[in-house]
Amino acid sequence: MNHELDHPKDTGPELPHEDFRCGTVALAGRPNVGKSTLLNALIGFRLSIVSPRPQTTRHRILGIATSEAGQILYVDTPGLHRGAKRAMNRSLNRAARSAISDVDLVVQVIEAGRFTDEDEALYAALVEQSSPRILVINKVDLNKDKTVMLPFVTELVTKHSYDEIHYVSALKKQGLSELEQAILKRLPVQPPQYADDEVTDRSERFLAAEMVREQLMLRLDQELPYATTVEIEQFSDRPDGIAEIHAIIWVERDGQKAIVIGNGGAQLKAIGSGARRNMERMFERKVFLKLWVKVREGWVDDENMLKKFGYTD
Ligand SMILES: Nc1nc2c(ncn2[C@@H]2O[C@H](COP(=O)(O)OP(=O)(O)OP(=O)(O)O)[C@@H](O)[C@H]2O)c(=O)[nH]1
Ligand SMILES: [Mg+2]
């Protein structure tokens, strides 16, 4: 599998058959509704990082699903949220907003039984776009009592207009093939933009940073994950076939550094081995991962630092 492709091909392959479809689909929604879980389920590959915490995704991430019928270019996005006071949060919202324009279709993901002010704000932004929109009601596995869904959806559609509504469990992989069919039929007939074995346009370097960040989201408490980011300082393939990766975990304060390292380095070791395991699975080779923790005061509020750390989209 080639994860390294940075640019789409100049000339795509021949049209496999005359009604082959290809287009871009944004997965949008407020934080934590399951957009990244859905992306991974739809492409059949664990590409985008997932955690139980809101604001896990910080970048737009392209995931490619190619079948006989077509090629769907899914764009996972940071959760659109309100009251974004810090520069980092504003950057997340900018990335989310830019990802919903210039696409062939938007899938708005919500949680079963809940339509919050943030869902409403996203809907208002979608109405301003001309692209068709599908509502995905995710996490239906959590609703044991199915009868409560009917009044919820009835109420929803009196005030909102969607081209289609789908009930899905991204976690349990339910309702996905119907959703895929609905998406595909709304995409333009055109040749694929990527080779059929490609899953993303993101580099291994980017994905390595994400996998360290996923461990931070999973293992650190309270606000600490939001004070961290990851920079890959070195990514090189050694002659023995091992990928050597050096990453810096940036935090805002000395006290945070001590917590990330943990007692006798135990926390940092757990972060490293969790990330390394996932990298080896994704990169299909052995990984030697070295981590450092460094302090950069106020980076979360500093536009220039955000740029340096890759938050530019
Ligand atoms: N029960 C259940 N949990 C789900 C489902 N889909 C996602 N989750 C869980 O919801 C949490 C958030 O999932 P993510 O995929 O990270 O959500 P997201 O919308 O990408 O969140 P942000 O990146 O923060 O905007 C995780 O704990 C997932 O396991 C589902 O269908 N059912
Ligand atoms: Mg996400």
mmCIF file of C-alpha atoms and ligand atoms in Angstrom:
data_model
loop_
_atom_site.group_PDB
_atom_site.id
_atom_site.type_symbol
_atom_site.label_atom_id
_atom_site.label_comp_id
_atom_site.label_asym_id
_atom_site.label_seq_id
_atom_site.Cartn_x
_atom_site.Cartn_y
_atom_site.Cartn_z
ATOM 1 C CA MET A 1 0.000 0.000 0.000
ATOM 2 C CA ASN A 2 1.384 3.372 -0.940
ATOM 3 C CA HIS A 3 0.660 6.084 1.634
ATOM 4 C CA GLU A 4 3.262 8.446 0.307
ATOM 5 C CA LEU A 5 1.578 9.921 -2.726
ATOM 6 C CA ASP A 6 1.496 13.671 -2.332
ATOM 7 C CA HIS A 7 -0.109 14.646 -5.604
ATOM 8 C CA PRO A 8 -2.980 13.236 -7.584
ATOM 9 C CA LYS A 9 -1.969 11.766 -10.899
ATOM 10 C CA ASP A 10 -1.837 14.212 -13.794
ATOM 11 C CA THR A 11 -3.850 11.878 -15.923
ATOM 12 C CA GLY A 12 -6.116 9.445 -14.119
ATOM 13 C CA PRO A 13 -6.457 5.858 -15.288
ATOM 14 C CA GLU A 14 -8.924 5.078 -18.078
ATOM 15 C CA LEU A 15 -12.560 5.119 -17.039
ATOM 16 C CA PRO A 16 -13.093 1.510 -15.789
ATOM 17 C CA HIS A 17 -16.653 1.587 -17.164
ATOM 18 C CA GLU A 18 -18.877 4.280 -18.538
ATOM 19 C CA ASP A 19 -20.787 5.093 -15.361
ATOM 20 C CA PHE A 20 -17.804 5.057 -12.983
ATOM 21 C CA ARG A 21 -18.210 7.841 -10.426
ATOM 22 C CA CYS A 22 -15.692 9.879 -8.494
ATOM 23 C CA GLY A 23 -16.131 12.811 -6.136
ATOM 24 C CA THR A 24 -15.372 14.425 -2.809
ATOM 25 C CA VAL A 25 -17.529 14.015 0.287
ATOM 26 C CA ALA A 26 -17.008 16.022 3.474
ATOM 27 C CA LEU A 27 -17.814 14.334 6.791
ATOM 28 C CA ALA A 28 -18.887 17.252 8.965
ATOM 29 C CA GLY A 29 -20.339 17.563 12.443
ATOM 30 C CA ARG A 30 -19.719 18.847 15.910
ATOM 31 C CA PRO A 31 -16.896 17.273 17.963
ATOM 32 C CA ASN A 32 -17.189 13.662 19.109
ATOM 33 C CA VAL A 33 -20.171 12.548 16.994
ATOM 34 C CA GLY A 34 -18.063 9.843 15.301
ATOM 35 C CA LYS A 35 -16.852 11.381 12.018
ATOM 36 C CA SER A 36 -13.412 9.771 12.149
ATOM 37 C CA THR A 37 -14.825 6.406 13.206
ATOM 38 C CA LEU A 38 -17.173 6.673 10.227
ATOM 39 C CA LEU A 39 -14.361 7.588 7.839
ATOM 40 C CA ASN A 40 -12.329 4.572 8.945
ATOM 41 C CA ALA A 41 -15.338 2.257 8.656
ATOM 42 C CA LEU A 42 -16.177 3.540 5.170
ATOM 43 C CA ILE A 43 -12.664 3.148 3.795
ATOM 44 C CA GLY A 44 -12.020 -0.088 5.694
ATOM 45 C CA PHE A 45 -8.737 1.199 7.096
ATOM 46 C CA ARG A 46 -7.829 2.760 10.439
ATOM 47 C CA LEU A 47 -6.564 6.051 9.006
ATOM 48 C CA SER A 48 -7.985 8.846 11.146
ATOM 49 C CA ILE A 49 -7.345 8.901 14.893
ATOM 50 C CA VAL A 50 -10.253 8.353 17.277
ATOM 51 C CA SER A 51 -10.734 8.992 20.980
ATOM 52 C CA PRO A 52 -13.625 9.419 23.420
ATOM 53 C CA ARG A 53 -12.701 13.112 23.766
ATOM 54 C CA PRO A 54 -13.985 16.015 21.654
ATOM 55 C CA GLN A 55 -11.572 17.793 19.278
ATOM 56 C CA THR A 56 -9.498 14.744 18.511
ATOM 57 C CA THR A 57 -9.191 15.517 14.790
ATOM 58 C CA ARG A 58 -7.235 18.708 14.101
ATOM 59 C CA HIS A 59 -6.746 18.552 10.322
ATOM 60 C CA ARG A 60 -8.730 17.723 7.244
ATOM 61 C CA ILE A 61 -7.831 14.160 6.301
ATOM 62 C CA LEU A 62 -8.524 12.561 2.943
ATOM 63 C CA GLY A 63 -9.548 8.901 2.943
ATOM 64 C CA ILE A 64 -9.997 7.136 -0.384
ATOM 65 C CA ALA A 65 -12.440 4.281 -1.013
ATOM 66 C CA THR A 66 -12.259 2.686 -4.458
ATOM 67 C CA SER A 67 -14.687 0.029 -5.678
ATOM 68 C CA GLU A 68 -15.944 -1.290 -9.019
ATOM 69 C CA ALA A 69 -18.618 1.384 -8.999
ATOM 70 C CA GLY A 70 -16.511 4.406 -8.174
ATOM 71 C CA GLN A 71 -13.973 6.230 -6.063
ATOM 72 C CA ILE A 72 -15.204 8.174 -3.058
ATOM 73 C CA LEU A 73 -12.845 10.798 -1.638
ATOM 74 C CA TYR A 74 -13.953 11.251 1.961
ATOM 75 C CA VAL A 75 -12.719 14.279 3.868
ATOM 76 C CA ASP A 76 -12.694 13.899 7.646
ATOM 77 C CA THR A 77 -12.816 17.263 9.395
ATOM 78 C CA PRO A 78 -12.250 18.701 12.875
ATOM 79 C CA GLY A 79 -15.506 19.016 14.829
ATOM 80 C CA LEU A 80 -17.066 22.433 14.317
ATOM 81 C CA HIS A 81 -17.613 23.989 17.732
ATOM 82 C CA ARG A 82 -18.705 27.248 19.314
ATOM 83 C CA GLY A 83 -16.956 29.541 21.767
ATOM 84 C CA ALA A 84 -13.542 28.898 20.230
ATOM 85 C CA LYS A 85 -11.372 31.257 22.254
ATOM 86 C CA ARG A 86 -7.880 29.901 21.680
ATOM 87 C CA ALA A 87 -6.054 30.269 18.364
ATOM 88 C CA MET A 88 -5.897 26.473 18.056
ATOM 89 C CA ASN A 89 -9.688 26.210 18.302
ATOM 90 C CA ARG A 90 -10.147 28.904 15.714
ATOM 91 C CA SER A 91 -7.787 26.977 13.444
ATOM 92 C CA LEU A 92 -9.892 23.813 13.903
ATOM 93 C CA ASN A 93 -13.054 25.669 12.961
ATOM 94 C CA ARG A 94 -11.363 27.235 9.935
ATOM 95 C CA ALA A 95 -10.254 23.797 8.733
ATOM 96 C CA ALA A 96 -13.767 22.407 9.278
ATOM 97 C CA ARG A 97 -15.409 25.291 7.413
ATOM 98 C CA SER A 98 -13.063 25.212 4.455
ATOM 99 C CA ALA A 99 -13.588 21.460 4.125
ATOM 100 C CA ILE A 100 -17.329 21.805 3.571
ATOM 101 C CA SER A 101 -16.979 24.136 0.621
ATOM 102 C CA ASP A 102 -16.026 22.902 -2.834
ATOM 103 C CA VAL A 103 -17.191 19.335 -2.321
ATOM 104 C CA ASP A 104 -19.701 17.258 -4.263
ATOM 105 C CA LEU A 105 -21.630 16.268 -1.172
ATOM 106 C CA VAL A 106 -21.694 16.926 2.569
ATOM 107 C CA VAL A 107 -22.530 14.264 5.120
ATOM 108 C CA GLN A 108 -23.602 15.892 8.376
ATOM 109 C CA VAL A 109 -23.012 13.454 11.215
ATOM 110 C CA ILE A 110 -25.029 13.753 14.425
ATOM 111 C CA GLU A 111 -25.561 11.537 17.468
ATOM 112 C CA ALA A 112 -28.778 9.540 17.658
ATOM 113 C CA GLY A 113 -31.423 11.471 19.568
ATOM 114 C CA ARG A 114 -29.458 14.729 19.905
ATOM 115 C CA PHE A 115 -29.464 17.838 17.736
ATOM 116 C CA THR A 116 -27.611 20.555 19.611
ATOM 117 C CA ASP A 117 -26.951 24.252 18.979
ATOM 118 C CA GLU A 118 -23.646 23.278 17.397
ATOM 119 C CA ASP A 119 -25.416 20.861 15.022
ATOM 120 C CA GLU A 120 -27.804 23.713 14.219
ATOM 121 C CA ALA A 121 -24.914 26.104 13.506
ATOM 122 C CA LEU A 122 -23.330 23.627 11.116
ATOM 123 C CA TYR A 123 -26.671 23.084 9.363
ATOM 124 C CA ALA A 124 -26.955 26.853 8.852
ATOM 125 C CA ALA A 125 -23.502 26.857 7.218
ATOM 126 C CA LEU A 126 -24.466 23.915 4.975
ATOM 127 C CA VAL A 127 -27.603 25.608 3.738
ATOM 128 C CA GLU A 128 -25.389 28.343 2.316
ATOM 129 C CA GLN A 129 -23.579 25.761 0.168
ATOM 130 C CA SER A 130 -25.135 24.452 -2.996
ATOM 131 C CA SER A 131 -23.941 20.849 -2.529
ATOM 132 C CA PRO A 132 -26.416 18.110 -1.627
ATOM 133 C CA ARG A 133 -26.456 17.010 2.014
ATOM 134 C CA ILE A 134 -27.078 13.701 3.697
ATOM 135 C CA LEU A 135 -27.814 13.432 7.400
ATOM 136 C CA VAL A 136 -26.158 10.533 9.176
ATOM 137 C CA ILE A 137 -27.647 9.692 12.542
ATOM 138 C CA ASN A 138 -24.739 7.826 14.107
ATOM 139 C CA LYS A 139 -24.389 5.743 17.281
ATOM 140 C CA VAL A 140 -27.806 4.114 16.798
ATOM 141 C CA ASP A 141 -26.400 1.144 18.722
ATOM 142 C CA LEU A 142 -26.665 3.253 21.901
ATOM 143 C CA ASN A 143 -30.422 3.701 21.461
ATOM 144 C CA LYS A 144 -31.932 0.545 22.833
ATOM 145 C CA ASP A 145 -35.449 1.921 22.529
ATOM 146 C CA LYS A 146 -35.931 2.393 18.777
ATOM 147 C CA THR A 147 -39.357 4.036 19.186
ATOM 148 C CA VAL A 148 -37.788 7.274 20.482
ATOM 149 C CA MET A 149 -36.083 7.858 17.124
ATOM 150 C CA LEU A 150 -39.261 8.412 15.161
ATOM 151 C CA PRO A 151 -40.462 11.541 17.021
ATOM 152 C CA PHE A 152 -36.855 12.855 17.059
ATOM 153 C CA VAL A 153 -36.501 12.540 13.284
ATOM 154 C CA THR A 154 -40.044 13.742 12.571
ATOM 155 C CA GLU A 155 -39.315 16.913 14.534
ATOM 156 C CA LEU A 156 -35.941 17.299 12.835
ATOM 157 C CA VAL A 157 -37.260 17.137 9.273
ATOM 158 C CA THR A 158 -39.972 19.704 9.888
ATOM 159 C CA LYS A 159 -37.249 22.322 10.318
ATOM 160 C CA HIS A 160 -34.403 20.949 8.216
ATOM 161 C CA SER A 161 -34.075 19.676 4.710
ATOM 162 C CA TYR A 162 -31.745 16.858 3.739
ATOM 163 C CA ASP A 163 -31.552 14.858 0.534
ATOM 164 C CA GLU A 164 -31.449 11.664 2.561
ATOM 165 C CA ILE A 165 -31.297 10.473 6.145
ATOM 166 C CA HIS A 166 -29.346 7.382 7.206
ATOM 167 C CA TYR A 167 -29.217 5.500 10.481
ATOM 168 C CA VAL A 168 -25.725 4.232 11.130
ATOM 169 C CA SER A 169 -23.491 2.720 13.724
ATOM 170 C CA ALA A 170 -19.950 3.530 12.627
ATOM 171 C CA LEU A 171 -18.653 1.513 15.573
ATOM 172 C CA LYS A 172 -20.681 -1.613 14.801
ATOM 173 C CA LYS A 173 -20.467 -1.028 11.032
ATOM 174 C CA GLN A 174 -24.229 -0.933 10.555
ATOM 175 C CA GLY A 175 -25.999 0.889 7.723
ATOM 176 C CA LEU A 176 -22.773 1.594 5.852
ATOM 177 C CA SER A 177 -23.461 -0.040 2.495
ATOM 178 C CA GLU A 178 -26.800 1.786 2.113
ATOM 179 C CA LEU A 179 -24.996 5.037 2.965
ATOM 180 C CA GLU A 180 -22.257 4.290 0.466
ATOM 181 C CA GLN A 181 -24.831 3.677 -2.285
ATOM 182 C CA ALA A 182 -26.571 6.965 -1.484
ATOM 183 C CA ILE A 183 -23.267 8.834 -1.638
ATOM 184 C CA LEU A 184 -22.067 7.198 -4.814
ATOM 185 C CA LYS A 185 -25.176 7.965 -6.833
ATOM 186 C CA ARG A 186 -24.730 11.683 -6.089
ATOM 187 C CA LEU A 187 -21.147 11.862 -7.359
ATOM 188 C CA PRO A 188 -20.249 12.922 -10.895
ATOM 189 C CA VAL A 189 -19.435 10.361 -13.551
ATOM 190 C CA GLN A 190 -15.712 10.737 -14.083
ATOM 191 C CA PRO A 191 -12.484 8.722 -13.865
ATOM 192 C CA PRO A 192 -10.750 8.025 -10.544
ATOM 193 C CA GLN A 193 -8.278 10.623 -9.283
ATOM 194 C CA TYR A 194 -6.096 8.178 -7.329
ATOM 195 C CA ALA A 195 -4.745 4.697 -7.945
ATOM 196 C CA ASP A 196 -7.027 2.008 -6.522
ATOM 197 C CA ASP A 197 -4.582 0.936 -3.782
ATOM 198 C CA GLU A 198 -4.187 4.411 -2.297
ATOM 199 C CA VAL A 199 -5.916 5.223 0.990
ATOM 200 C CA THR A 200 -4.841 8.817 1.593
ATOM 201 C CA ASP A 201 -2.774 11.708 0.272
ATOM 202 C CA ARG A 202 -1.223 12.274 3.703
ATOM 203 C CA SER A 203 2.428 11.378 4.223
ATOM 204 C CA GLU A 204 3.673 8.740 6.639
ATOM 205 C CA ARG A 205 5.336 11.598 8.506
ATOM 206 C CA PHE A 206 1.971 13.272 9.119
ATOM 207 C CA LEU A 207 0.335 9.976 10.090
ATOM 208 C CA ALA A 208 3.167 9.199 12.530
ATOM 209 C CA ALA A 209 2.536 12.486 14.371
ATOM 210 C CA GLU A 210 -1.174 11.675 14.471
ATOM 211 C CA MET A 211 -0.518 8.279 16.026
ATOM 212 C CA VAL A 212 1.522 9.820 18.838
ATOM 213 C CA ARG A 213 -1.220 12.418 19.324
ATOM 214 C CA GLU A 214 -3.835 9.665 19.522
ATOM 215 C CA GLN A 215 -1.997 8.159 22.497
ATOM 216 C CA LEU A 216 -1.910 11.585 24.164
ATOM 217 C CA MET A 217 -5.680 11.937 23.663
ATOM 218 C CA LEU A 218 -6.252 8.452 25.077
ATOM 219 C CA ARG A 219 -3.844 8.515 28.015
ATOM 220 C CA LEU A 220 -3.716 12.069 29.377
ATOM 221 C CA ASP A 221 -6.417 13.490 31.647
ATOM 222 C CA GLN A 222 -8.598 16.553 31.552
ATOM 223 C CA GLU A 223 -7.232 19.519 29.632
ATOM 224 C CA LEU A 224 -3.705 18.200 29.148
ATOM 225 C CA PRO A 225 -4.191 16.674 25.660
ATOM 226 C CA TYR A 226 -5.321 20.087 24.438
ATOM 227 C CA ALA A 227 -2.016 21.620 25.550
ATOM 228 C CA THR A 228 -0.012 19.150 23.465
ATOM 229 C CA THR A 229 1.005 18.752 19.863
ATOM 230 C CA VAL A 230 3.462 16.474 18.090
ATOM 231 C CA GLU A 231 6.242 17.368 15.694
ATOM 232 C CA ILE A 232 8.145 14.749 13.702
ATOM 233 C CA GLU A 233 11.765 15.795 13.716
ATOM 234 C CA GLN A 234 13.116 12.876 11.755
ATOM 235 C CA PHE A 235 11.585 10.076 9.682
ATOM 236 C CA SER A 236 14.131 7.926 7.904
ATOM 237 C CA ASP A 237 14.291 4.418 6.542
ATOM 238 C CA ARG A 238 17.389 2.617 7.797
ATOM 239 C CA PRO A 239 19.295 0.117 5.664
ATOM 240 C CA ASP A 240 17.983 -2.682 7.921
ATOM 241 C CA GLY A 241 14.409 -1.856 6.822
ATOM 242 C CA ILE A 242 13.391 -0.236 10.106
ATOM 243 C CA ALA A 243 11.729 3.185 10.001
ATOM 244 C CA GLU A 244 13.457 5.460 12.515
ATOM 245 C CA ILE A 245 11.122 8.158 13.784
ATOM 246 C CA HIS A 246 12.019 10.973 16.186
ATOM 247 C CA ALA A 247 9.074 12.932 17.570
ATOM 248 C CA ILE A 248 8.778 15.880 19.903
ATOM 249 C CA ILE A 249 5.736 16.196 22.131
ATOM 250 C CA TRP A 250 5.255 19.914 22.758
ATOM 251 C CA VAL A 251 3.488 21.063 25.919
ATOM 252 C CA GLU A 252 2.770 24.529 27.334
ATOM 253 C CA ARG A 253 4.326 24.289 30.795
ATOM 254 C CA ASP A 254 7.002 22.462 32.831
ATOM 255 C CA GLY A 255 4.370 20.863 35.076
ATOM 256 C CA GLN A 256 2.715 19.348 32.011
ATOM 257 C CA LYS A 257 6.024 17.980 30.824
ATOM 258 C CA ALA A 258 6.460 16.112 34.095
ATOM 259 C CA ILE A 259 2.999 14.551 33.763
ATOM 260 C CA VAL A 260 3.562 13.457 30.150
ATOM 261 C CA ILE A 261 6.827 11.784 31.188
ATOM 262 C CA GLY A 262 5.245 10.228 34.290
ATOM 263 C CA ASN A 263 6.804 8.421 37.227
ATOM 264 C CA GLY A 264 10.168 7.081 36.153
ATOM 265 C CA GLY A 265 9.170 7.756 32.534
ATOM 266 C CA ALA A 266 6.315 5.233 32.666
ATOM 267 C CA GLN A 267 3.720 7.392 30.933
ATOM 268 C CA LEU A 268 6.025 8.367 28.065
ATOM 269 C CA LYS A 269 6.984 4.745 27.611
ATOM 270 C CA ALA A 270 3.327 3.705 27.343
ATOM 271 C CA ILE A 271 2.637 6.507 24.856
ATOM 272 C CA GLY A 272 5.618 5.404 22.779
ATOM 273 C CA SER A 273 4.809 1.725 22.691
ATOM 274 C CA GLY A 274 1.132 2.341 21.865
ATOM 275 C CA ALA A 275 2.046 4.683 19.016
ATOM 276 C CA ARG A 276 4.787 2.389 17.716
ATOM 277 C CA ARG A 277 2.445 -0.613 17.537
ATOM 278 C CA ASN A 278 -0.055 1.349 15.465
ATOM 279 C CA MET A 279 2.676 2.761 13.212
ATOM 280 C CA GLU A 280 4.023 -0.706 12.502
ATOM 281 C CA ARG A 281 0.566 -1.880 11.516
ATOM 282 C CA MET A 282 -0.032 1.092 9.254
ATOM 283 C CA PHE A 283 3.421 1.390 7.699
ATOM 284 C CA GLU A 284 3.848 -2.384 7.333
ATOM 285 C CA ARG A 285 7.393 -2.380 8.674
ATOM 286 C CA LYS A 286 9.253 -2.245 11.986
ATOM 287 C CA VAL A 287 9.489 1.151 13.670
ATOM 288 C CA PHE A 288 12.066 2.579 16.037
ATOM 289 C CA LEU A 289 10.348 5.489 17.779
ATOM 290 C CA LYS A 290 12.128 8.010 19.979
ATOM 291 C CA LEU A 291 10.110 10.622 21.879
ATOM 292 C CA TRP A 292 11.083 13.876 23.562
ATOM 293 C CA VAL A 293 8.871 16.194 25.603
ATOM 294 C CA LYS A 294 9.571 19.914 25.270
ATOM 295 C CA VAL A 295 7.963 23.099 26.555
ATOM 296 C CA ARG A 296 6.840 25.969 24.332
ATOM 297 C CA GLU A 297 4.850 28.423 26.412
ATOM 298 C CA GLY A 298 1.608 29.668 24.912
ATOM 299 C CA TRP A 299 1.871 27.754 21.636
ATOM 300 C CA VAL A 300 -1.884 27.058 21.676
ATOM 301 C CA ASP A 301 -2.603 30.786 21.441
ATOM 302 C CA ASP A 302 0.165 31.687 19.029
ATOM 303 C CA GLU A 303 -0.736 31.781 15.316
ATOM 304 C CA ASN A 304 2.925 31.606 14.278
ATOM 305 C CA MET A 305 3.599 28.547 16.407
ATOM 306 C CA LEU A 306 0.453 26.908 15.069
ATOM 307 C CA LYS A 307 1.794 27.418 11.565
ATOM 308 C CA LYS A 308 5.133 25.930 12.538
ATOM 309 C CA PHE A 309 3.318 22.883 13.939
ATOM 310 C CA GLY A 310 1.364 22.375 10.712
ATOM 311 C CA TYR A 311 -2.004 23.882 11.618
ATOM 312 C CA THR A 312 -2.322 25.858 8.450
ATOM 313 C CA ASP A 313 -5.387 24.414 6.741
HETATM 314 N N1 LIG B 1 -21.461 3.563 20.619
HETATM 315 C C1 LIG B 1 -20.910 4.149 19.549
HETATM 316 N N2 LIG B 1 -19.819 4.922 19.718
HETATM 317 C C2 LIG B 1 -19.284 5.505 18.622
HETATM 318 C C3 LIG B 1 -19.822 5.322 17.327
HETATM 319 N N3 LIG B 1 -19.072 6.050 16.461
HETATM 320 C C4 LIG B 1 -18.107 6.645 17.189
HETATM 321 N N4 LIG B 1 -18.231 6.323 18.494
HETATM 322 C C5 LIG B 1 -17.373 6.755 19.609
HETATM 323 O O1 LIG B 1 -17.484 8.164 19.752
HETATM 324 C C6 LIG B 1 -16.234 8.702 20.211
HETATM 325 C C7 LIG B 1 -15.785 9.811 19.253
HETATM 326 O O2 LIG B 1 -15.490 9.246 18.002
HETATM 327 P P1 LIG B 1 -14.641 10.013 16.900
HETATM 328 O O3 LIG B 1 -14.724 9.212 15.654
HETATM 329 O O4 LIG B 1 -13.286 10.360 17.414
HETATM 330 O O5 LIG B 1 -15.521 11.347 16.769
HETATM 331 P P2 LIG B 1 -15.240 12.635 15.857
HETATM 332 O O6 LIG B 1 -16.550 13.135 15.396
HETATM 333 O O7 LIG B 1 -14.242 12.314 14.807
HETATM 334 O O8 LIG B 1 -14.638 13.645 16.931
HETATM 335 P P3 LIG B 1 -13.663 14.932 16.691
HETATM 336 O O9 LIG B 1 -12.508 14.500 15.850
HETATM 337 O O10 LIG B 1 -13.256 15.265 18.072
HETATM 338 O O11 LIG B 1 -14.507 15.979 16.057
HETATM 339 C C8 LIG B 1 -15.255 7.534 20.261
HETATM 340 O O12 LIG B 1 -15.206 7.074 21.594
HETATM 341 C C9 LIG B 1 -15.898 6.497 19.348
HETATM 342 O O13 LIG B 1 -15.570 5.165 19.680
HETATM 343 C C10 LIG B 1 -20.984 4.469 17.178
HETATM 344 O O14 LIG B 1 -21.532 4.248 16.111
HETATM 345 N N5 LIG B 1 -21.458 3.933 18.336
HETATM 346 MG MG MG B 2 -12.381 13.086 14.446
#
